[in-house]
Short mmCIF file of C-alpha atoms in Angstrom, two decimals:
data_model
loop_
_atom_site.label_atom_id
_atom_site.label_comp_id
_atom_site.label_asym_id
_atom_site.label_seq_id
_atom_site.Cartn_x
_atom_site.Cartn_y
_atom_site.Cartn_z
CA MET A 1 93.63 107.02 132.37
CA LEU A 2 95.10 110.15 133.93
CA ILE A 3 92.82 112.76 135.48
CA GLU A 4 92.51 115.99 133.52
CA ARG A 5 92.10 118.89 135.95
CA ILE A 6 93.73 122.19 136.73
CA GLU A 7 97.00 121.81 138.62
CA HIS A 8 99.18 124.69 139.81
CA LYS A 9 102.29 122.99 138.40
CA TRP A 10 100.70 122.79 134.95
CA ILE A 11 99.76 126.47 134.99
CA GLU A 12 103.42 127.20 135.69
CA ALA A 13 104.57 124.85 132.88
CA PHE A 14 102.33 126.71 130.44
CA ALA A 15 103.46 130.09 131.78
CA ALA A 16 107.13 129.11 131.38
CA THR A 17 106.62 128.25 127.71
CA LEU A 18 104.61 131.41 127.10
CA ARG A 19 107.34 133.51 128.71
CA LEU A 20 109.74 132.10 126.13
CA CYS A 21 107.22 133.24 123.52
CA ASP A 22 107.86 136.78 124.81
CA VAL A 23 104.30 137.33 126.00
CA GLN A 24 104.12 140.81 127.53
CA PRO A 25 101.53 142.45 129.79
CA GLY A 26 98.67 143.78 127.69
CA ASP A 27 99.35 141.56 124.68
CA ALA A 28 96.18 140.44 122.89
CA VAL A 29 96.50 136.65 122.67
CA ALA A 30 94.01 134.42 120.89
CA ILE A 31 93.36 130.90 122.14
CA VAL A 32 91.90 129.01 119.20
CA ALA A 33 90.14 125.74 119.91
CA GLU A 34 87.32 123.57 118.63
CA SER A 35 84.47 121.68 120.23
CA GLN A 36 86.58 118.49 120.42
CA SER A 37 89.66 120.20 121.90
CA ARG A 38 91.11 118.99 125.20
CA PRO A 39 89.38 121.37 127.66
CA VAL A 40 92.11 121.28 130.32
CA ASN A 41 94.74 122.63 127.92
CA VAL A 42 92.47 125.51 126.88
CA GLU A 43 91.91 126.40 130.53
CA LEU A 44 95.58 126.12 131.41
CA ALA A 45 96.55 128.35 128.49
CA GLN A 46 94.14 131.06 129.61
CA LEU A 47 95.20 130.92 133.26
CA ALA A 48 98.87 131.07 132.32
CA LEU A 49 98.32 134.03 129.99
CA GLU A 50 96.40 135.87 132.69
CA ARG A 51 99.23 135.18 135.12
CA LEU A 52 101.60 136.90 132.67
CA GLY A 53 99.33 139.93 132.36
CA ALA A 54 98.24 139.25 128.79
CA ARG A 55 94.71 139.80 127.53
CA PRO A 56 93.57 136.40 126.24
CA TYR A 57 90.40 135.68 124.33
CA ARG A 58 89.00 132.45 122.96
CA ILE A 59 87.77 131.47 119.53
CA VAL A 60 86.05 128.08 119.64
CA MET A 61 84.98 126.53 116.35
CA PRO A 62 82.67 123.54 115.98
CA SER A 63 84.71 120.52 114.97
CA PRO A 64 83.84 119.96 111.30
CA ALA A 65 82.16 116.88 109.89
CA LEU A 66 84.45 114.02 108.94
CA SER A 67 85.52 114.05 105.30
CA ALA A 68 88.09 111.24 105.23
CA PRO A 69 87.45 107.51 104.65
CA VAL A 70 89.50 106.53 107.72
CA PRO A 71 90.37 108.19 111.05
CA VAL A 72 92.78 111.12 110.68
CA ARG A 73 95.40 111.41 113.39
CA SER A 74 98.31 113.76 114.18
CA THR A 75 98.59 115.48 110.80
CA GLY A 76 99.09 119.07 111.99
CA ALA A 77 96.61 120.02 109.25
CA SER A 78 93.51 121.04 111.17
CA ASP A 79 90.45 122.00 109.14
CA ALA A 80 88.72 123.46 112.20
CA LEU A 81 88.90 127.08 110.97
CA GLN A 82 86.99 126.13 107.79
CA GLY A 83 88.36 129.18 105.96
CA LEU A 84 86.08 131.50 107.94
CA ALA A 85 87.26 135.03 107.12
CA PRO A 86 86.28 136.76 110.40
CA VAL A 87 88.18 134.13 112.39
CA ILE A 88 91.29 134.47 110.23
CA ALA A 89 91.09 138.26 110.53
CA ALA A 90 90.96 138.06 114.32
CA LEU A 91 93.86 135.62 114.55
CA LYS A 92 96.16 137.49 112.17
CA THR A 93 95.85 140.70 114.22
CA SER A 94 96.71 138.99 117.53
CA THR A 95 100.18 139.18 119.01
CA LEU A 96 100.20 135.42 119.60
CA VAL A 97 97.86 132.59 118.65
CA VAL A 98 97.80 129.69 121.11
CA ASP A 99 96.63 126.77 119.00
CA CYS A 100 94.64 124.17 120.95
CA THR A 101 92.89 122.58 117.96
CA VAL A 102 92.91 118.80 117.84
CA GLU A 103 95.15 118.35 114.79
CA GLY A 104 96.98 121.68 115.05
CA LEU A 105 97.45 124.48 112.52
CA LEU A 106 101.01 123.57 111.49
CA HIS A 107 99.95 122.60 107.96
CA ALA A 108 96.51 124.22 107.92
CA ALA A 109 95.46 126.09 104.80
CA GLU A 110 94.81 129.26 106.82
CA LEU A 111 98.24 129.41 108.50
CA PRO A 112 100.06 131.53 105.85
CA ALA A 113 97.41 134.26 106.09
CA ILE A 114 97.59 134.27 109.90
CA LEU A 115 101.37 134.56 109.91
CA ALA A 116 101.37 137.21 107.17
CA GLY A 117 99.38 139.45 109.49
CA GLY A 118 102.27 139.47 111.96
CA ALA A 119 100.93 136.98 114.47
CA ARG A 120 103.04 134.11 115.74
CA VAL A 121 101.54 130.69 116.44
CA LEU A 122 102.28 128.27 119.27
CA MET A 123 100.69 124.90 118.61
CA ILE A 124 100.10 123.10 121.92
CA SER A 125 100.03 119.45 120.99
CA ASN A 126 96.89 117.55 121.94
CA GLU A 127 98.59 115.82 124.88
CA HIS A 128 97.76 115.26 128.51
CA PRO A 129 99.36 118.11 130.53
CA GLU A 130 101.71 115.65 132.23
CA ILE A 131 103.45 115.07 128.89
CA LEU A 132 103.75 118.81 128.29
CA GLU A 133 105.15 119.22 131.81
CA ARG A 134 107.81 116.54 131.26
CA CYS A 135 108.74 118.02 127.89
CA ALA A 136 108.82 121.58 129.18
CA ALA A 137 110.60 123.99 126.86
CA ASP A 138 114.37 124.00 127.34
CA PRO A 139 115.96 127.41 126.60
CA GLY A 140 119.19 125.65 125.61
CA LEU A 141 117.49 123.70 122.83
CA GLU A 142 117.08 126.62 120.44
CA ALA A 143 120.80 126.97 119.67
CA LYS A 144 121.11 123.23 118.98
CA VAL A 145 118.11 123.15 116.66
CA ARG A 146 119.28 126.27 114.81
CA GLN A 147 122.66 124.62 114.26
CA GLY A 148 120.92 121.54 112.90
CA ILE A 149 118.90 123.72 110.53
CA ARG A 150 122.07 125.40 109.27
CA ARG A 151 123.72 122.04 108.67
CA LEU A 152 120.71 120.71 106.78
CA ARG A 153 120.35 123.84 104.64
CA ALA A 154 124.02 123.69 103.66
CA ALA A 155 123.86 120.03 102.59
CA GLY A 156 123.17 118.71 99.14
CA ARG A 157 122.29 115.16 100.13
CA MET A 158 121.14 113.11 103.11
CA HIS A 159 121.88 109.41 103.44
CA VAL A 160 120.18 107.27 106.09
CA SER A 161 121.25 103.75 106.99
CA SER A 162 120.74 101.21 109.76
CA ALA A 163 121.76 97.74 110.83
CA ALA A 164 118.15 96.70 110.19
CA GLY A 165 118.66 97.41 106.47
CA THR A 166 117.57 101.00 105.85
CA ALA A 167 119.42 102.56 102.91
CA LEU A 168 117.76 105.81 101.91
CA ASP A 169 119.04 108.69 99.77
CA VAL A 170 117.48 112.16 99.88
CA ALA A 171 118.49 114.90 97.43
CA LEU A 172 118.13 118.20 99.27
CA GLY A 173 118.27 120.62 96.35
CA GLY A 174 115.12 122.73 96.39
CA ALA A 175 113.99 121.38 99.77
CA ARG A 176 112.35 123.61 102.35
CA VAL A 177 114.22 123.26 105.64
CA GLY A 178 113.06 124.25 109.10
CA GLY A 179 113.05 123.30 112.73
CA VAL A 180 111.14 123.72 115.97
CA TRP A 181 112.54 124.15 119.48
CA GLY A 182 109.24 124.51 121.33
CA TRP A 183 108.33 128.20 121.34
CA CYS A 184 108.05 131.23 119.05
CA ALA A 185 109.14 134.75 119.99
CA LYS A 186 109.06 136.69 116.71
CA PRO A 187 106.24 137.81 114.41
CA GLY A 188 105.50 135.29 111.69
CA GLN A 189 107.01 132.33 113.55
CA VAL A 190 105.24 129.04 114.19
CA ALA A 191 106.25 126.40 116.72
CA HIS A 192 104.86 123.39 118.50
CA TRP A 193 105.25 122.22 122.09
CA PRO A 194 106.83 119.71 122.69
CA GLY A 195 109.58 120.78 120.28
CA GLY A 196 113.01 119.63 119.17
CA LEU A 197 112.95 118.74 115.46
CA VAL A 198 114.92 119.52 112.31
CA LEU A 199 113.07 118.77 109.07
CA ALA A 200 113.27 119.05 105.29
CA PHE A 201 110.38 118.93 102.84
CA PRO A 202 112.12 117.57 99.72
CA ALA A 203 111.38 118.72 96.20
CA ALA A 204 109.63 116.27 93.88
CA GLY A 205 111.54 113.16 92.87
CA SER A 206 114.19 113.49 95.60
CA VAL A 207 113.82 110.36 97.77
CA ASN A 208 114.85 106.83 96.83
CA GLY A 209 115.84 103.64 98.58
CA THR A 210 114.69 101.27 101.29
CA LEU A 211 113.21 102.17 104.67
CA VAL A 212 113.19 99.31 107.17
CA LEU A 213 110.86 99.65 110.14
CA ALA A 214 112.24 97.41 112.86
CA PRO A 215 110.54 96.19 116.06
CA GLY A 216 110.44 99.12 118.48
CA ASP A 217 110.10 101.76 115.78
CA ILE A 218 106.83 103.68 115.94
CA ASN A 219 103.85 104.19 113.68
CA LEU A 220 102.40 107.36 115.17
CA THR A 221 99.24 107.36 113.08
CA PHE A 222 98.32 104.23 115.04
CA LYS A 223 100.24 105.25 118.21
CA ARG A 224 101.80 101.81 118.11
CA TYR A 225 105.27 100.30 118.49
CA LEU A 226 106.04 97.94 115.65
CA ARG A 227 106.42 94.30 116.62
CA GLU A 228 107.40 92.98 113.21
CA ARG A 229 109.77 94.08 110.48
CA VAL A 230 108.23 96.11 107.65
CA VAL A 231 110.21 97.09 104.55
CA LEU A 232 109.12 100.06 102.44
CA THR A 233 110.55 100.43 98.95
CA ILE A 234 110.63 104.09 97.89
CA ARG A 235 111.04 105.22 94.30
CA ASP A 236 111.04 108.91 93.32
CA ASP A 237 109.31 109.80 96.62
CA PHE A 238 106.57 107.14 96.52
CA VAL A 239 106.22 103.94 98.53
CA THR A 240 105.96 101.34 95.79
CA ASP A 241 106.09 98.18 97.90
CA ILE A 242 105.28 97.22 101.51
CA ASP A 243 106.99 93.97 102.44
CA GLY A 244 105.96 92.26 105.65
CA HIS A 245 103.85 89.33 106.79
CA GLY A 246 102.35 90.46 110.09
CA LEU A 247 99.75 92.84 111.46
CA ASP A 248 101.98 95.92 111.23
CA ALA A 249 102.39 95.56 107.46
CA ASP A 250 98.70 94.77 106.98
CA LEU A 251 97.65 97.89 108.89
CA MET A 252 99.91 100.09 106.78
CA ARG A 253 98.72 98.58 103.51
CA GLU A 254 95.06 99.03 104.43
CA TYR A 255 95.49 102.63 105.63
CA PHE A 256 97.52 103.67 102.59
CA ALA A 257 95.01 102.07 100.23
CA ALA A 258 91.98 103.60 101.97
CA TRP A 259 92.81 107.06 100.64
CA GLY A 260 92.49 105.94 97.04
CA GLU A 261 95.09 108.45 95.90
CA ARG A 262 98.72 108.07 94.89
CA ASP A 263 99.92 111.13 96.82
CA ALA A 264 99.15 109.42 100.13
CA TYR A 265 102.12 107.12 99.42
CA ALA A 266 104.58 109.98 98.85
CA VAL A 267 107.14 111.54 101.19
CA SER A 268 106.08 114.55 103.21
CA HIS A 269 109.19 115.33 105.23
CA VAL A 270 112.39 113.80 106.61
CA GLY A 271 114.52 114.84 109.56
CA TRP A 272 115.69 113.99 113.03
CA GLY A 273 114.79 114.57 116.70
CA MET A 274 116.89 116.68 119.07
CA ASN A 275 115.01 116.86 122.37
CA PRO A 276 116.79 115.04 125.23
CA ARG A 277 113.70 115.41 127.44
CA ALA A 278 111.50 113.55 124.97
CA ARG A 279 111.37 109.79 125.57
CA TRP A 280 110.97 106.98 123.06
CA GLU A 281 109.51 104.59 125.63
CA ALA A 282 106.95 107.06 127.07
CA LEU A 283 104.30 106.00 124.54
CA ALA A 284 104.02 102.70 126.43
CA CYS A 285 102.92 104.54 129.58
CA TYR A 286 99.85 106.37 128.29
CA ASP A 287 96.41 105.52 126.98
CA LYS A 288 96.05 106.50 123.35
CA ARG A 289 93.63 109.33 124.18
CA ASP A 290 96.19 110.85 126.55
CA CYS A 291 98.92 111.38 123.97
CA ASN A 292 99.43 112.74 120.49
CA GLY A 293 102.94 111.41 119.87
CA THR A 294 104.70 114.76 119.41
CA GLU A 295 107.18 113.66 122.07
CA GLN A 296 108.06 110.58 120.03
CA ARG A 297 108.68 112.70 116.93
CA ALA A 298 111.22 114.74 118.87
CA PHE A 299 113.22 112.24 120.94
CA ALA A 300 116.92 112.83 120.44
CA GLY A 301 118.57 110.89 117.62
CA ASN A 302 115.50 109.45 115.93
CA PHE A 303 115.15 109.54 112.15
CA LEU A 304 111.66 110.77 111.28
CA TYR A 305 110.19 109.74 107.94
CA SER A 306 106.73 111.02 107.09
CA THR A 307 104.34 110.46 104.22
CA GLY A 308 101.57 112.73 103.00
CA ALA A 309 101.19 116.39 102.05
CA ASN A 310 104.26 118.22 100.77
CA GLU A 311 103.66 121.71 99.41
CA VAL A 312 107.21 121.94 98.05
CA ALA A 313 106.51 118.96 95.81
CA GLY A 314 102.99 120.17 94.99
CA ARG A 315 101.23 117.31 96.75
CA HIS A 316 98.16 117.69 98.97
CA THR A 317 96.53 114.84 100.86
CA LEU A 318 95.15 114.13 104.35
CA GLY A 319 96.75 110.68 104.33
CA HIS A 320 99.71 110.84 106.69
CA PHE A 321 102.18 108.58 108.48
CA ASP A 322 104.80 109.80 110.96
CA LEU A 323 107.41 107.06 111.45
CA PRO A 324 110.18 107.70 114.02
CA LEU A 325 112.98 105.13 113.60
CA ARG A 326 115.62 104.26 116.19
CA HIS A 327 119.25 103.28 115.72
CA CYS A 328 119.71 104.98 112.34
CA THR A 329 122.84 106.70 111.04
CA ILE A 330 122.21 109.99 109.24
CA ALA A 331 124.90 111.58 107.08
CA LEU A 332 124.80 114.98 105.40
CA ASP A 333 127.17 115.08 102.41
CA ASN A 334 129.02 112.09 103.93
CA GLU A 335 129.42 113.73 107.36
CA VAL A 336 127.67 111.73 110.07
CA ILE A 337 125.47 113.83 112.34
CA VAL A 338 123.57 110.93 113.95
CA ARG A 339 125.31 107.59 114.49
CA ASP A 340 123.20 104.56 115.43
CA GLY A 341 120.58 106.86 116.89
CA VAL A 342 122.96 109.12 118.85
CA LEU A 343 123.46 112.79 117.96
CA GLN A 344 127.06 113.62 117.16
CA GLY A 345 129.41 116.55 117.72
CA GLU A 346 127.93 119.99 118.23
CA LEU A 347 124.41 118.64 117.86
CA ALA A 348 124.75 116.27 120.81
#
């Protein structure tokens, strides 16, 4: 287990990302955390903001009681704010909100109100600072991610295939498309660090086919590399069959079933990673408590398939899987943008 303490190099890594967020001297910046937040990241955020001349303040909420039947991991849907009006009012009037909650505010119910007030939100993933340092924000990544967003918005269909047997079709009409490069510099923006993702939340009934999880692909809910082949059959957005005979398939079946609701089996979002600093193999080097897997969502060329909540399709559930797959080919309207896990053309 790595030691969690203040290091000068980590203060500078935080300051570098916050500079990209256009933090100015005198800016009122809220650091929002909860009682189970990683203390070193809260401290580093404050020290970095003070170095930049900002005026940081902390809001620390008690981590709420568990409401789910199984552990909830890496959803980006923190319930730490608990809808508390004075907290939302304070956050929405801040220049920047530095989000150090455990799950993150990316899909939190309170996020739209915070952004509508003009604040921007930087979600610092619940990682050991060494991971954040390695995946430090790259100013050159924004243009690449924006190009990926434009390509995805212009497309009518996505097709994903692999030598392992994946054959997945995604209709993109009505989808909500976005991307994250690791920082936010404008009012109303939200980002997470590490960044480097292009995603679409498909409309209802848009995803069909077969998703094959091969050995070496990752189940980030369990922070685990798959060792056995698992085949998911997807019909009109929903996983209808989980084929596999080993532990990996059993774990998925049990976790899906534990929610007792059909929406847990449905697609949340699809997309691909674009961050060349993010490493697929890094998950093997950390204890589970030291990482949150955001790096593995963003490594360049992965196809990311996620199940769970999808507001575009009108589905709300805490059940969530993030599944980064290697070696996939992704085509938008028959034009290949990722070939066998390698970004192509202007996205490379």
